[in-house]
Amino acid sequence: MDRKRFVIIMAAGSGTRMGAQLPKQFIELEGKAILQRTIETFVEASPGISVVTVLPEAHMGYWKNYCLKHNFTCPQILVKGGITRFHSVRNALEKVPEGAVVAVHDGVRPLISSSLVASLFEKAAAVPALIPVIPCVDTMKMLEEKDGELVTMAGKTVDRSYLYGAQTPQIFHSEILKDAYRQAYDTAFTDDASVVEKYGKNLSYAIGERFNIKITTQDDLKLAEAIMSLSEK
Ligand code: C5P
């Protein structure tokens, strides 16, 4: 039998790097909140999916009002975020049963296509952990800061042909993700794949999308606007 689909939309960050008052997930892109765009893409890709939205405690009322005011009626299970992304995912997983398939997606990645979401869910039916990645096109340097200057780390050369950037949604069979998130927190946990890998499970990979950017800075917001204007032509 097919596993029931869930998506956890991570939107509990405070967005301090954007330098704005309102966390970036609530900023509007062409008249619609980034978070609404993100949720709508998952519902379009997988109608009937259960949506768990993780929010900063201080903005839960704001988001409820925004949805009412904008007639955004998609059912959402709202969950309070934690101190780090790891703790936010852990809170959300309490709302996800075993035997389901669960995608964890950054709320600030609204430009993912619904066709990629649909194809990732199809692939994830056959593997317990599926991670979208894109090949690294830049030459990467491992540097450290010494006395305010960037210097080369001795002995650290990186072969670009092995490097890929991990994106979201990362999709898992829910019992594996729930078990992995029972581990103690480690600062090396920067995404869900790193948590599941430390738990000892194999990861599978699929190619993601170059435009599936994480909107983190004001420049990213401009880039997102530019990408959206391309697809409207
Ligand atoms: O901070 P970072 O850029 O890694 O955040 C990635 C995603 O995780 C964002 O969508 C952010 O809202 C979310 N997040 C969260 N809870 C936190 C920190 C970040 O849901 N405590």
CSV table of N, CA and C and ligand atoms in Angstrom, one decimal, residues 8-15 17 23-25 35 54-56 80-89 104-109 168 190-191 214-216, ligand 1:
chain,number,residue,atom,x,y,z
A,8,ILE,N,6.9,18.5,6.0
A,8,ILE,CA,7.2,19.5,7.1
A,8,ILE,C,7.8,20.7,6.4
A,9,ILE,N,7.1,21.8,6.6
A,9,ILE,CA,7.7,23.1,6.0
A,9,ILE,C,8.4,23.8,7.1
A,10,MET,N,9.7,24.0,7.0
A,10,MET,CA,10.5,24.6,8.0
A,10,MET,C,10.5,26.1,7.9
A,11,ALA,N,9.8,26.7,8.8
A,11,ALA,CA,9.7,28.2,8.7
A,11,ALA,C,9.8,28.9,10.1
A,12,ALA,N,10.6,28.3,11.0
A,12,ALA,CA,10.7,28.8,12.3
A,12,ALA,C,12.0,29.6,12.5
A,13,GLY,N,12.7,29.9,11.4
A,13,GLY,CA,13.9,30.7,11.6
A,13,GLY,C,13.6,32.2,11.8
A,14,SER,N,14.5,32.9,12.5
A,14,SER,CA,14.2,34.3,12.8
A,14,SER,C,14.6,35.2,11.6
A,15,GLY,N,15.4,34.7,10.7
A,15,GLY,CA,15.7,35.4,9.5
A,15,GLY,C,16.6,36.6,9.7
A,17,ARG,N,19.6,37.2,9.0
A,17,ARG,CA,20.6,37.6,8.0
A,17,ARG,C,20.0,38.5,6.9
A,23,PRO,N,10.5,38.0,9.5
A,23,PRO,CA,11.3,36.9,9.0
A,23,PRO,C,11.1,36.6,7.6
A,24,LYS,N,12.1,36.2,6.9
A,24,LYS,CA,12.1,36.1,5.4
A,24,LYS,C,10.9,35.2,4.8
A,25,GLN,N,10.5,34.2,5.6
A,25,GLN,CA,9.5,33.3,5.1
A,25,GLN,C,8.1,34.0,4.9
A,35,LEU,N,6.2,31.8,2.1
A,35,LEU,CA,5.8,30.5,2.7
A,35,LEU,C,4.5,30.0,2.0
A,54,VAL,N,6.1,24.6,10.5
A,54,VAL,CA,6.8,24.9,11.7
A,54,VAL,C,7.1,26.4,11.8
A,55,LEU,N,6.6,27.1,12.8
A,55,LEU,CA,6.7,28.6,12.9
A,55,LEU,C,7.4,29.1,14.1
A,56,PRO,N,8.0,30.3,14.1
A,56,PRO,CA,8.4,30.8,15.3
A,56,PRO,C,7.2,31.1,16.2
A,80,LYS,N,5.2,24.7,16.9
A,80,LYS,CA,6.2,25.7,17.3
A,80,LYS,C,7.6,25.3,17.1
A,81,GLY,N,8.4,26.2,16.6
A,81,GLY,CA,9.8,25.8,16.3
A,81,GLY,C,10.7,25.7,17.5
A,82,GLY,N,11.9,25.2,17.3
A,82,GLY,CA,12.8,25.0,18.4
A,82,GLY,C,14.0,25.9,18.3
A,83,ILE,N,15.0,25.7,19.1
A,83,ILE,CA,16.1,26.6,19.2
A,83,ILE,C,17.0,26.5,17.9
A,84,THR,N,17.1,25.3,17.3
A,84,THR,CA,17.8,25.2,16.1
A,84,THR,C,16.9,24.4,15.1
A,85,ARG,N,17.3,24.4,13.8
A,85,ARG,CA,16.5,23.7,12.8
A,85,ARG,C,16.2,22.2,13.3
A,86,PHE,N,17.3,21.6,13.8
A,86,PHE,CA,17.1,20.2,14.3
A,86,PHE,C,16.0,20.1,15.3
A,87,HIS,N,15.9,21.0,16.3
A,87,HIS,CA,14.9,20.9,17.3
A,87,HIS,C,13.5,21.3,16.7
A,88,SER,N,13.5,22.1,15.7
A,88,SER,CA,12.2,22.4,15.0
A,88,SER,C,11.7,21.1,14.3
A,89,VAL,N,12.6,20.4,13.6
A,89,VAL,CA,12.2,19.2,12.9
A,89,VAL,C,11.6,18.2,13.9
A,104,VAL,N,10.9,16.9,4.2
A,104,VAL,CA,11.2,18.1,5.0
A,104,VAL,C,11.8,19.2,4.0
A,105,HIS,N,11.1,20.3,4.0
A,105,HIS,CA,11.5,21.3,3.0
A,105,HIS,C,11.6,22.7,3.7
A,106,ASP,N,12.7,23.4,3.3
A,106,ASP,CA,12.8,24.8,3.8
A,106,ASP,C,11.7,25.7,3.3
A,107,GLY,N,11.0,26.4,4.2
A,107,GLY,CA,10.0,27.3,3.8
A,107,GLY,C,10.5,28.4,2.9
A,108,VAL,N,11.7,28.7,3.0
A,108,VAL,CA,12.3,29.8,2.2
A,108,VAL,C,12.9,29.3,0.8
A,109,ARG,N,12.4,28.1,0.4
A,109,ARG,CA,12.8,27.6,-1.0
A,109,ARG,C,11.5,27.6,-1.8
A,168,THR,N,16.7,20.9,-0.4
A,168,THR,CA,15.5,20.2,0.2
A,168,THR,C,14.4,20.3,-0.9
A,190,THR,N,23.4,19.8,9.9
A,190,THR,CA,23.0,21.0,9.2
A,190,THR,C,21.8,20.7,8.2
A,191,ASP,N,21.5,19.4,8.0
A,191,ASP,CA,20.3,19.1,7.3
A,191,ASP,C,19.8,17.7,7.8
A,214,LYS,N,17.7,28.8,-1.6
A,214,LYS,CA,17.3,29.2,-0.3
A,214,LYS,C,17.4,30.7,-0.1
A,215,ILE,N,16.2,31.3,0.1
A,215,ILE,CA,16.2,32.8,0.2
A,215,ILE,C,16.7,33.2,1.6
A,216,THR,N,18.0,33.7,1.6
A,216,THR,CA,18.6,34.0,2.9
A,216,THR,C,18.9,35.5,3.1
B,1,C5P,O1,19.0,28.8,9.3
B,1,C5P,P1,18.8,28.0,8.0
B,1,C5P,O2,19.1,28.9,6.8
B,1,C5P,O3,19.6,26.7,7.9
B,1,C5P,O4,17.3,27.7,7.9
B,1,C5P,C1,16.8,26.7,7.0
B,1,C5P,C2,15.3,26.6,7.2
B,1,C5P,O5,15.1,26.1,8.6
B,1,C5P,C3,14.5,27.9,7.1
B,1,C5P,O6,13.4,27.7,6.4
B,1,C5P,C4,14.2,28.3,8.6
B,1,C5P,O7,13.0,29.0,8.7
B,1,C5P,C5,14.1,26.9,9.3
B,1,C5P,N1,14.5,26.9,10.7
B,1,C5P,C6,13.6,26.5,11.6
B,1,C5P,N2,13.9,26.5,13.0
B,1,C5P,C7,15.0,27.0,13.4
B,1,C5P,C8,16.0,27.5,12.5
B,1,C5P,C9,15.7,27.5,11.1
B,1,C5P,O8,12.5,26.0,11.2
B,1,C5P,N3,15.3,27.1,14.7
